[in-house]
Amino acid sequence: MRYKDYVWPHNPRVYTISYKRKVGAREVPFGHYSLQDLGPSYRIMRGEGEFVGQGAYDEFKKLATVFYNEGPGLLVHPVWQTANAYFVELSLSQEPRADYVKYTFAFWEEYGGHSTGTTVTTGGSNAGSGESTQESTGTGQWYTVVGGDTLWGIARRYGVELTKLISLNPQIKNPNLIYAGQKVRVA
């Protein structure tokens, strides 16, 4: 296993991975609710390992030094797919000895976006037909929301930071609540 410039002398012995998806809940009349898929979130990769033999504690200190380096790095693991990740947790599982150190760790995968393969048509509004619509005007580029869209998903589709998309659309009072047929400025 490798992270940034650190290579484990042998792979940690226990691995787990968690996938998360964000979902927004909104109450509607008569005690019902509506759920909105806000998309996948970061993966959490956890593990447990040990350094054994002469210099075990020194090896742990090298790993701890990597933990203190800021920013994400490339995580290469024999089981997980390669990911750009943040090293977010490193713990000793027992009192270390010079020849034995047991530790746990966690990485959070950074999500840099990907192409959804969605085809955007230009022209008139097709919001009722379930097709997305993109329009270019003198005041920018606009997108017509269709059912199931989220601002996060639109930002990903157009390669725009979510905060930038929100600032381009002051008419949207609640960024977690958009409606089919609504116009969203994307550029």
PDB file of N, CA, C and O in Angstrom, residues 51-121:
ATOM      1  N   PHE A  51       3.260  -2.760  12.880  1.00  0.00           N
ATOM      2  CA  PHE A  51       4.666  -2.796  12.511  1.00  0.00           C
ATOM      3  C   PHE A  51       5.349  -3.681  13.538  1.00  0.00           C
ATOM      4  O   PHE A  51       5.143  -3.518  14.740  1.00  0.00           O
ATOM      5  N   VAL A  52       6.138  -4.625  13.061  1.00  0.00           N
ATOM      6  CA  VAL A  52       6.763  -5.608  13.938  1.00  0.00           C
ATOM      7  C   VAL A  52       8.256  -5.658  13.653  1.00  0.00           C
ATOM      8  O   VAL A  52       8.680  -5.548  12.510  1.00  0.00           O
ATOM      9  N   GLY A  53       9.026  -5.849  14.711  1.00  0.00           N
ATOM     10  CA  GLY A  53      10.473  -6.020  14.560  1.00  0.00           C
ATOM     11  C   GLY A  53      11.238  -4.760  14.915  1.00  0.00           C
ATOM     12  O   GLY A  53      10.657  -3.730  15.289  1.00  0.00           O
ATOM     13  N   GLN A  54      12.539  -4.858  14.764  1.00  0.00           N
ATOM     14  CA  GLN A  54      13.403  -3.734  15.098  1.00  0.00           C
ATOM     15  C   GLN A  54      13.001  -2.519  14.262  1.00  0.00           C
ATOM     16  O   GLN A  54      12.784  -2.623  13.058  1.00  0.00           O
ATOM     17  N   GLY A  55      12.864  -1.369  14.911  1.00  0.00           N
ATOM     18  CA  GLY A  55      12.503  -0.139  14.211  1.00  0.00           C
ATOM     19  C   GLY A  55      11.012   0.025  13.966  1.00  0.00           C
ATOM     20  O   GLY A  55      10.604   0.896  13.191  1.00  0.00           O
ATOM     21  N   ALA A  56      10.162  -0.788  14.618  1.00  0.00           N
ATOM     22  CA  ALA A  56       8.715  -0.707  14.407  1.00  0.00           C
ATOM     23  C   ALA A  56       8.176   0.677  14.772  1.00  0.00           C
ATOM     24  O   ALA A  56       7.385   1.262  14.029  1.00  0.00           O
ATOM     25  N   TYR A  57       8.601   1.207  15.924  1.00  0.00           N
ATOM     26  CA  TYR A  57       8.097   2.510  16.340  1.00  0.00           C
ATOM     27  C   TYR A  57       8.608   3.608  15.406  1.00  0.00           C
ATOM     28  O   TYR A  57       7.892   4.560  15.105  1.00  0.00           O
ATOM     29  N   ASP A  58       9.823   3.478  14.896  1.00  0.00           N
ATOM     30  CA  ASP A  58      10.359   4.453  13.937  1.00  0.00           C
ATOM     31  C   ASP A  58       9.524   4.450  12.660  1.00  0.00           C
ATOM     32  O   ASP A  58       9.279   5.505  12.063  1.00  0.00           O
ATOM     33  N   GLU A  59       9.073   3.261  12.236  1.00  0.00           N
ATOM     34  CA  GLU A  59       8.227   3.165  11.041  1.00  0.00           C
ATOM     35  C   GLU A  59       6.890   3.866  11.278  1.00  0.00           C
ATOM     36  O   GLU A  59       6.369   4.561  10.407  1.00  0.00           O
ATOM     37  N   PHE A  60       6.336   3.703  12.491  1.00  0.00           N
ATOM     38  CA  PHE A  60       5.081   4.390  12.827  1.00  0.00           C
ATOM     39  C   PHE A  60       5.282   5.902  12.793  1.00  0.00           C
ATOM     40  O   PHE A  60       4.424   6.638  12.311  1.00  0.00           O
ATOM     41  N   LYS A  61       6.416   6.384  13.278  1.00  0.00           N
ATOM     42  CA  LYS A  61       6.695   7.824  13.262  1.00  0.00           C
ATOM     43  C   LYS A  61       6.771   8.341  11.825  1.00  0.00           C
ATOM     44  O   LYS A  61       6.316   9.447  11.540  1.00  0.00           O
ATOM     45  N   LYS A  62       7.310   7.550  10.904  1.00  0.00           N
ATOM     46  CA  LYS A  62       7.330   7.951   9.489  1.00  0.00           C
ATOM     47  C   LYS A  62       5.901   8.091   8.959  1.00  0.00           C
ATOM     48  O   LYS A  62       5.577   9.030   8.243  1.00  0.00           O
ATOM     49  N   LEU A  63       5.051   7.126   9.321  1.00  0.00           N
ATOM     50  CA  LEU A  63       3.649   7.185   8.896  1.00  0.00           C
ATOM     51  C   LEU A  63       2.962   8.406   9.499  1.00  0.00           C
ATOM     52  O   LEU A  63       2.195   9.097   8.821  1.00  0.00           O
ATOM     53  N   ALA A  64       3.247   8.706  10.766  1.00  0.00           N
ATOM     54  CA  ALA A  64       2.652   9.874  11.426  1.00  0.00           C
ATOM     55  C   ALA A  64       3.096  11.168  10.741  1.00  0.00           C
ATOM     56  O   ALA A  64       2.312  12.113  10.613  1.00  0.00           O
ATOM     57  N   THR A  65       4.330  11.211  10.265  1.00  0.00           N
ATOM     58  CA  THR A  65       4.826  12.395   9.546  1.00  0.00           C
ATOM     59  C   THR A  65       4.011  12.612   8.279  1.00  0.00           C
ATOM     60  O   THR A  65       3.657  13.748   7.939  1.00  0.00           O
ATOM     61  N   VAL A  66       3.681  11.536   7.566  1.00  0.00           N
ATOM     62  CA  VAL A  66       2.854  11.641   6.362  1.00  0.00           C
ATOM     63  C   VAL A  66       1.461  12.147   6.729  1.00  0.00           C
ATOM     64  O   VAL A  66       0.870  12.952   6.017  1.00  0.00           O
ATOM     65  N   PHE A  67       0.930  11.697   7.866  1.00  0.00           N
ATOM     66  CA  PHE A  67      -0.385  12.147   8.330  1.00  0.00           C
ATOM     67  C   PHE A  67      -0.409  13.671   8.478  1.00  0.00           C
ATOM     68  O   PHE A  67      -1.407  14.316   8.144  1.00  0.00           O
ATOM     69  N   TYR A  68       0.664  14.266   8.947  1.00  0.00           N
ATOM     70  CA  TYR A  68       0.703  15.709   9.183  1.00  0.00           C
ATOM     71  C   TYR A  68       0.886  16.534   7.917  1.00  0.00           C
ATOM     72  O   TYR A  68       0.703  17.745   7.936  1.00  0.00           O
ATOM     73  N   ASN A  69       1.234  15.903   6.797  1.00  0.00           N
ATOM     74  CA  ASN A  69       1.315  16.637   5.532  1.00  0.00           C
ATOM     75  C   ASN A  69      -0.094  17.009   5.097  1.00  0.00           C
ATOM     76  O   ASN A  69      -0.981  16.160   5.055  1.00  0.00           O
ATOM     77  N   GLU A  70      -0.313  18.269   4.771  1.00  0.00           N
ATOM     78  CA  GLU A  70      -1.649  18.734   4.411  1.00  0.00           C
ATOM     79  C   GLU A  70      -2.035  18.340   2.999  1.00  0.00           C
ATOM     80  O   GLU A  70      -1.186  18.046   2.167  1.00  0.00           O
ATOM     81  N   GLY A  71      -3.323  18.372   2.749  1.00  0.00           N
ATOM     82  CA  GLY A  71      -3.850  18.151   1.409  1.00  0.00           C
ATOM     83  C   GLY A  71      -4.024  16.682   1.073  1.00  0.00           C
ATOM     84  O   GLY A  71      -3.529  15.800   1.763  1.00  0.00           O
ATOM     85  N   PRO A  72      -4.738  16.435  -0.030  1.00  0.00           N
ATOM     86  CA  PRO A  72      -4.967  15.047  -0.452  1.00  0.00           C
ATOM     87  C   PRO A  72      -3.734  14.473  -1.144  1.00  0.00           C
ATOM     88  O   PRO A  72      -2.827  15.203  -1.525  1.00  0.00           O
ATOM     89  N   GLY A  73      -3.739  13.172  -1.277  1.00  0.00           N
ATOM     90  CA  GLY A  73      -2.663  12.489  -1.980  1.00  0.00           C
ATOM     91  C   GLY A  73      -3.200  11.234  -2.638  1.00  0.00           C
ATOM     92  O   GLY A  73      -4.320  10.799  -2.362  1.00  0.00           O
ATOM     93  N   LEU A  74      -2.391  10.646  -3.468  1.00  0.00           N
ATOM     94  CA  LEU A  74      -2.789   9.435  -4.168  1.00  0.00           C
ATOM     95  C   LEU A  74      -2.645   8.241  -3.234  1.00  0.00           C
ATOM     96  O   LEU A  74      -1.579   8.001  -2.683  1.00  0.00           O
ATOM     97  N   LEU A  75      -3.733   7.490  -3.061  1.00  0.00           N
ATOM     98  CA  LEU A  75      -3.745   6.278  -2.235  1.00  0.00           C
ATOM     99  C   LEU A  75      -3.812   5.081  -3.172  1.00  0.00           C
ATOM    100  O   LEU A  75      -4.763   4.942  -3.935  1.00  0.00           O
ATOM    101  N   VAL A  76      -2.779   4.256  -3.138  1.00  0.00           N
ATOM    102  CA  VAL A  76      -2.724   3.052  -3.963  1.00  0.00           C
ATOM    103  C   VAL A  76      -2.805   1.873  -3.020  1.00  0.00           C
ATOM    104  O   VAL A  76      -1.993   1.740  -2.103  1.00  0.00           O
ATOM    105  N   HIS A  77      -3.802   1.034  -3.251  1.00  0.00           N
ATOM    106  CA  HIS A  77      -4.069  -0.086  -2.360  1.00  0.00           C
ATOM    107  C   HIS A  77      -4.299  -1.337  -3.192  1.00  0.00           C
ATOM    108  O   HIS A  77      -4.897  -1.259  -4.269  1.00  0.00           O
ATOM    109  N   PRO A  78      -3.871  -2.502  -2.729  1.00  0.00           N
ATOM    110  CA  PRO A  78      -4.026  -3.713  -3.538  1.00  0.00           C
ATOM    111  C   PRO A  78      -5.472  -4.167  -3.736  1.00  0.00           C
ATOM    112  O   PRO A  78      -5.770  -4.910  -4.657  1.00  0.00           O
ATOM    113  N   VAL A  79      -6.399  -3.726  -2.893  1.00  0.00           N
ATOM    114  CA  VAL A  79      -7.794  -4.153  -2.986  1.00  0.00           C
ATOM    115  C   VAL A  79      -8.682  -3.028  -3.523  1.00  0.00           C
ATOM    116  O   VAL A  79      -9.486  -3.231  -4.415  1.00  0.00           O
ATOM    117  N   TRP A  80      -8.552  -1.823  -2.969  1.00  0.00           N
ATOM    118  CA  TRP A  80      -9.374  -0.696  -3.383  1.00  0.00           C
ATOM    119  C   TRP A  80      -8.855  -0.140  -4.687  1.00  0.00           C
ATOM    120  O   TRP A  80      -7.687  -0.279  -5.016  1.00  0.00           O
ATOM    121  N   GLN A  81      -9.726   0.549  -5.411  1.00  0.00           N
ATOM    122  CA  GLN A  81      -9.242   1.248  -6.590  1.00  0.00           C
ATOM    123  C   GLN A  81      -8.411   2.440  -6.131  1.00  0.00           C
ATOM    124  O   GLN A  81      -8.605   2.966  -5.047  1.00  0.00           O
ATOM    125  N   THR A  82      -7.472   2.846  -6.948  1.00  0.00           N
ATOM    126  CA  THR A  82      -6.624   3.994  -6.627  1.00  0.00           C
ATOM    127  C   THR A  82      -7.510   5.221  -6.461  1.00  0.00           C
ATOM    128  O   THR A  82      -8.447   5.421  -7.227  1.00  0.00           O
ATOM    129  N   ALA A  83      -7.225   6.029  -5.448  1.00  0.00           N
ATOM    130  CA  ALA A  83      -8.075   7.184  -5.170  1.00  0.00           C
ATOM    131  C   ALA A  83      -7.243   8.359  -4.691  1.00  0.00           C
ATOM    132  O   ALA A  83      -6.187   8.180  -4.091  1.00  0.00           O
ATOM    133  N   ASN A  84      -7.730   9.553  -4.958  1.00  0.00           N
ATOM    134  CA  ASN A  84      -7.170  10.754  -4.373  1.00  0.00           C
ATOM    135  C   ASN A  84      -7.872  10.895  -3.027  1.00  0.00           C
ATOM    136  O   ASN A  84      -9.097  10.968  -2.976  1.00  0.00           O
ATOM    137  N   ALA A  85      -7.113  10.900  -1.938  1.00  0.00           N
ATOM    138  CA  ALA A  85      -7.741  10.814  -0.620  1.00  0.00           C
ATOM    139  C   ALA A  85      -7.040  11.711   0.390  1.00  0.00           C
ATOM    140  O   ALA A  85      -5.884  12.091   0.216  1.00  0.00           O
ATOM    141  N   TYR A  86      -7.778  12.006   1.453  1.00  0.00           N
ATOM    142  CA  TYR A  86      -7.234  12.710   2.611  1.00  0.00           C
ATOM    143  C   TYR A  86      -6.963  11.684   3.694  1.00  0.00           C
ATOM    144  O   TYR A  86      -7.789  10.814   3.951  1.00  0.00           O
ATOM    145  N   PHE A  87      -5.826  11.796   4.343  1.00  0.00           N
ATOM    146  CA  PHE A  87      -5.467  10.955   5.482  1.00  0.00           C
ATOM    147  C   PHE A  87      -6.070  11.640   6.700  1.00  0.00           C
ATOM    148  O   PHE A  87      -5.572  12.656   7.156  1.00  0.00           O
ATOM    149  N   VAL A  88      -7.183  11.142   7.232  1.00  0.00           N
ATOM    150  CA  VAL A  88      -7.937  11.864   8.257  1.00  0.00           C
ATOM    151  C   VAL A  88      -7.808  11.302   9.663  1.00  0.00           C
ATOM    152  O   VAL A  88      -8.189  11.971  10.624  1.00  0.00           O
ATOM    153  N   GLU A  89      -7.280  10.101   9.797  1.00  0.00           N
ATOM    154  CA  GLU A  89      -7.233   9.499  11.129  1.00  0.00           C
ATOM    155  C   GLU A  89      -6.066   8.536  11.236  1.00  0.00           C
ATOM    156  O   GLU A  89      -5.834   7.721  10.346  1.00  0.00           O
ATOM    157  N   LEU A  90      -5.325   8.621  12.332  1.00  0.00           N
ATOM    158  CA  LEU A  90      -4.256   7.682  12.639  1.00  0.00           C
ATOM    159  C   LEU A  90      -4.222   7.522  14.148  1.00  0.00           C
ATOM    160  O   LEU A  90      -4.108   8.508  14.871  1.00  0.00           O
ATOM    161  N   SER A  91      -4.368   6.292  14.627  1.00  0.00           N
ATOM    162  CA  SER A  91      -4.431   6.046  16.075  1.00  0.00           C
ATOM    163  C   SER A  91      -3.588   4.846  16.451  1.00  0.00           C
ATOM    164  O   SER A  91      -3.517   3.861  15.710  1.00  0.00           O
ATOM    165  N   LEU A  92      -2.988   4.917  17.638  1.00  0.00           N
ATOM    166  CA  LEU A  92      -2.330   3.757  18.215  1.00  0.00           C
ATOM    167  C   LEU A  92      -3.400   2.912  18.894  1.00  0.00           C
ATOM    168  O   LEU A  92      -4.231   3.433  19.620  1.00  0.00           O
ATOM    169  N   SER A  93      -3.389   1.615  18.659  1.00  0.00           N
ATOM    170  CA  SER A  93      -4.389   0.728  19.256  1.00  0.00           C
ATOM    171  C   SER A  93      -3.950   0.203  20.615  1.00  0.00           C
ATOM    172  O   SER A  93      -4.743  -0.366  21.343  1.00  0.00           O
ATOM    173  N   GLN A  94      -2.697   0.359  20.950  1.00  0.00           N
ATOM    174  CA  GLN A  94      -2.156  -0.065  22.241  1.00  0.00           C
ATOM    175  C   GLN A  94      -0.872   0.709  22.483  1.00  0.00           C
ATOM    176  O   GLN A  94      -0.382   1.392  21.591  1.00  0.00           O
ATOM    177  N   GLU A  95      -0.350   0.629  23.682  1.00  0.00           N
ATOM    178  CA  GLU A  95       0.886   1.349  23.980  1.00  0.00           C
ATOM    179  C   GLU A  95       2.007   0.790  23.105  1.00  0.00           C
ATOM    180  O   GLU A  95       2.238  -0.427  23.078  1.00  0.00           O
ATOM    181  N   PRO A  96       2.691   1.664  22.358  1.00  0.00           N
ATOM    182  CA  PRO A  96       3.721   1.159  21.440  1.00  0.00           C
ATOM    183  C   PRO A  96       4.966   0.674  22.177  1.00  0.00           C
ATOM    184  O   PRO A  96       5.280   1.149  23.266  1.00  0.00           O
ATOM    185  N   ARG A  97       5.629  -0.256  21.537  1.00  0.00           N
ATOM    186  CA  ARG A  97       6.937  -0.716  22.010  1.00  0.00           C
ATOM    187  C   ARG A  97       7.919  -0.466  20.875  1.00  0.00           C
ATOM    188  O   ARG A  97       7.517  -0.253  19.734  1.00  0.00           O
ATOM    189  N   ALA A  98       9.172  -0.524  21.146  1.00  0.00           N
ATOM    190  CA  ALA A  98      10.179  -0.278  20.110  1.00  0.00           C
ATOM    191  C   ALA A  98      10.085  -1.309  18.990  1.00  0.00           C
ATOM    192  O   ALA A  98      10.379  -1.020  17.835  1.00  0.00           O
ATOM    193  N   ASP A  99       9.620  -2.549  19.335  1.00  0.00           N
ATOM    194  CA  ASP A  99       9.580  -3.616  18.341  1.00  0.00           C
ATOM    195  C   ASP A  99       8.161  -4.019  17.917  1.00  0.00           C
ATOM    196  O   ASP A  99       7.989  -4.971  17.164  1.00  0.00           O
ATOM    197  N   TYR A 100       7.123  -3.302  18.402  1.00  0.00           N
ATOM    198  CA  TYR A 100       5.755  -3.649  18.019  1.00  0.00           C
ATOM    199  C   TYR A 100       4.840  -2.439  18.174  1.00  0.00           C
ATOM    200  O   TYR A 100       4.762  -1.834  19.247  1.00  0.00           O
ATOM    201  N   VAL A 101       4.137  -2.092  17.099  1.00  0.00           N
ATOM    202  CA  VAL A 101       3.167  -0.991  17.121  1.00  0.00           C
ATOM    203  C   VAL A 101       1.921  -1.461  16.382  1.00  0.00           C
ATOM    204  O   VAL A 101       1.987  -1.880  15.225  1.00  0.00           O
ATOM    205  N   LYS A 102       0.768  -1.392  17.054  1.00  0.00           N
ATOM    206  CA  LYS A 102      -0.515  -1.703  16.427  1.00  0.00           C
ATOM    207  C   LYS A 102      -1.246  -0.368  16.228  1.00  0.00           C
ATOM    208  O   LYS A 102      -1.315   0.447  17.144  1.00  0.00           O
ATOM    209  N   TYR A 103      -1.799  -0.148  15.024  1.00  0.00           N
ATOM    210  CA  TYR A 103      -2.400   1.151  14.707  1.00  0.00           C
ATOM    211  C   TYR A 103      -3.653   0.966  13.852  1.00  0.00           C
ATOM    212  O   TYR A 103      -3.877  -0.088  13.260  1.00  0.00           O
ATOM    213  N   THR A 104      -4.471   2.024  13.802  1.00  0.00           N
ATOM    214  CA  THR A 104      -5.629   2.088  12.907  1.00  0.00           C
ATOM    215  C   THR A 104      -5.515   3.377  12.104  1.00  0.00           C
ATOM    216  O   THR A 104      -4.845   4.326  12.520  1.00  0.00           O
ATOM    217  N   PHE A 105      -6.188   3.409  10.955  1.00  0.00           N
ATOM    218  CA  PHE A 105      -6.124   4.591  10.098  1.00  0.00           C
ATOM    219  C   PHE A 105      -7.438   4.740   9.344  1.00  0.00           C
ATOM    220  O   PHE A 105      -8.232   3.800   9.262  1.00  0.00           O
ATOM    221  N   ALA A 106      -7.649   5.941   8.782  1.00  0.00           N
ATOM    222  CA  ALA A 106      -8.812   6.192   7.928  1.00  0.00           C
ATOM    223  C   ALA A 106      -8.434   7.205   6.859  1.00  0.00           C
ATOM    224  O   ALA A 106      -7.694   8.161   7.119  1.00  0.00           O
ATOM    225  N   PHE A 107      -8.938   6.948   5.659  1.00  0.00           N
ATOM    226  CA  PHE A 107      -8.788   7.867   4.534  1.00  0.00           C
ATOM    227  C   PHE A 107     -10.179   8.210   4.028  1.00  0.00           C
ATOM    228  O   PHE A 107     -11.051   7.346   3.995  1.00  0.00           O
ATOM    229  N   TRP A 108     -10.380   9.460   3.645  1.00  0.00           N
ATOM    230  CA  TRP A 108     -11.615   9.872   2.987  1.00  0.00           C
ATOM    231  C   TRP A 108     -11.260  10.186   1.548  1.00  0.00           C
ATOM    232  O   TRP A 108     -10.365  10.984   1.274  1.00  0.00           O
ATOM    233  N   GLU A 109     -11.979   9.541   0.635  1.00  0.00           N
ATOM    234  CA  GLU A 109     -11.726   9.776  -0.776  1.00  0.00           C
ATOM    235  C   GLU A 109     -12.207  11.166  -1.176  1.00  0.00           C
ATOM    236  O   GLU A 109     -13.316  11.567  -0.850  1.00  0.00           O
ATOM    237  N   GLU A 110     -11.358  11.889  -1.916  1.00  0.00           N
ATOM    238  CA  GLU A 110     -11.766  13.182  -2.453  1.00  0.00           C
ATOM    239  C   GLU A 110     -12.523  12.918  -3.741  1.00  0.00           C
ATOM    240  O   GLU A 110     -12.079  12.139  -4.585  1.00  0.00           O
ATOM    241  N   TYR A 111     -13.665  13.560  -3.897  1.00  0.00           N
ATOM    242  CA  TYR A 111     -14.440  13.378  -5.112  1.00  0.00           C
ATOM    243  C   TYR A 111     -14.194  14.562  -6.016  1.00  0.00           C
ATOM    244  O   TYR A 111     -14.536  15.679  -5.694  1.00  0.00           O
ATOM    245  N   GLY A 112     -13.601  14.309  -7.180  1.00  0.00           N
ATOM    246  CA  GLY A 112     -13.282  15.390  -8.110  1.00  0.00           C
ATOM    247  C   GLY A 112     -14.285  15.514  -9.242  1.00  0.00           C
ATOM    248  O   GLY A 112     -14.104  16.288 -10.146  1.00  0.00           O
ATOM    249  N   GLY A 113     -15.351  14.750  -9.200  1.00  0.00           N
ATOM    250  CA  GLY A 113     -16.361  14.806 -10.247  1.00  0.00           C
ATOM    251  C   GLY A 113     -16.024  13.877 -11.394  1.00  0.00           C
ATOM    252  O   GLY A 113     -14.904  13.412 -11.531  1.00  0.00           O
ATOM    253  N   HIS A 114     -17.019  13.586 -12.182  1.00  0.00           N
ATOM    254  CA  HIS A 114     -16.844  12.747 -13.348  1.00  0.00           C
ATOM    255  C   HIS A 114     -17.932  13.070 -14.350  1.00  0.00           C
ATOM    256  O   HIS A 114     -18.923  13.704 -14.030  1.00  0.00           O
ATOM    257  N   SER A 115     -17.752  12.636 -15.565  1.00  0.00           N
ATOM    258  CA  SER A 115     -18.750  12.872 -16.597  1.00  0.00           C
ATOM    259  C   SER A 115     -19.928  11.948 -16.383  1.00  0.00           C
ATOM    260  O   SER A 115     -19.759  10.760 -16.155  1.00  0.00           O
ATOM    261  N   THR A 116     -21.121  12.489 -16.430  1.00  0.00           N
ATOM    262  CA  THR A 116     -22.316  11.672 -16.240  1.00  0.00           C
ATOM    263  C   THR A 116     -22.808  11.104 -17.550  1.00  0.00           C
ATOM    264  O   THR A 116     -23.684  10.260 -17.562  1.00  0.00           O
ATOM    265  N   GLY A 117     -22.263  11.573 -18.658  1.00  0.00           N
ATOM    266  CA  GLY A 117     -22.707  11.093 -19.956  1.00  0.00           C
ATOM    267  C   GLY A 117     -24.052  11.674 -20.365  1.00  0.00           C
ATOM    268  O   GLY A 117     -24.632  11.261 -21.347  1.00  0.00           O
ATOM    269  N   THR A 118     -24.565  12.661 -19.625  1.00  0.00           N
ATOM    270  CA  THR A 118     -25.851  13.267 -19.928  1.00  0.00           C
ATOM    271  C   THR A 118     -25.732  14.143 -21.167  1.00  0.00           C
ATOM    272  O   THR A 118     -24.806  14.933 -21.287  1.00  0.00           O
ATOM    273  N   THR A 119     -26.657  13.987 -22.096  1.00  0.00           N
ATOM    274  CA  THR A 119     -26.687  14.821 -23.282  1.00  0.00           C
ATOM    275  C   THR A 119     -27.638  15.975 -23.017  1.00  0.00           C
ATOM    276  O   THR A 119     -28.772  15.765 -22.601  1.00  0.00           O
ATOM    277  N   VAL A 120     -27.160  17.184 -23.233  1.00  0.00           N
ATOM    278  CA  VAL A 120     -27.976  18.368 -23.010  1.00  0.00           C
ATOM    279  C   VAL A 120     -28.412  18.899 -24.357  1.00  0.00           C
ATOM    280  O   VAL A 120     -27.590  19.101 -25.248  1.00  0.00           O
ATOM    281  N   THR A 121     -29.730  19.091 -24.533  1.00  0.00           N
ATOM    282  CA  THR A 121     -30.238  19.619 -25.790  1.00  0.00           C
ATOM    283  C   THR A 121     -30.385  21.121 -25.674  1.00  0.00           C
ATOM    284  O   THR A 121     -30.597  21.654 -24.598  1.00  0.00           O
TER     285      THR A 121
END
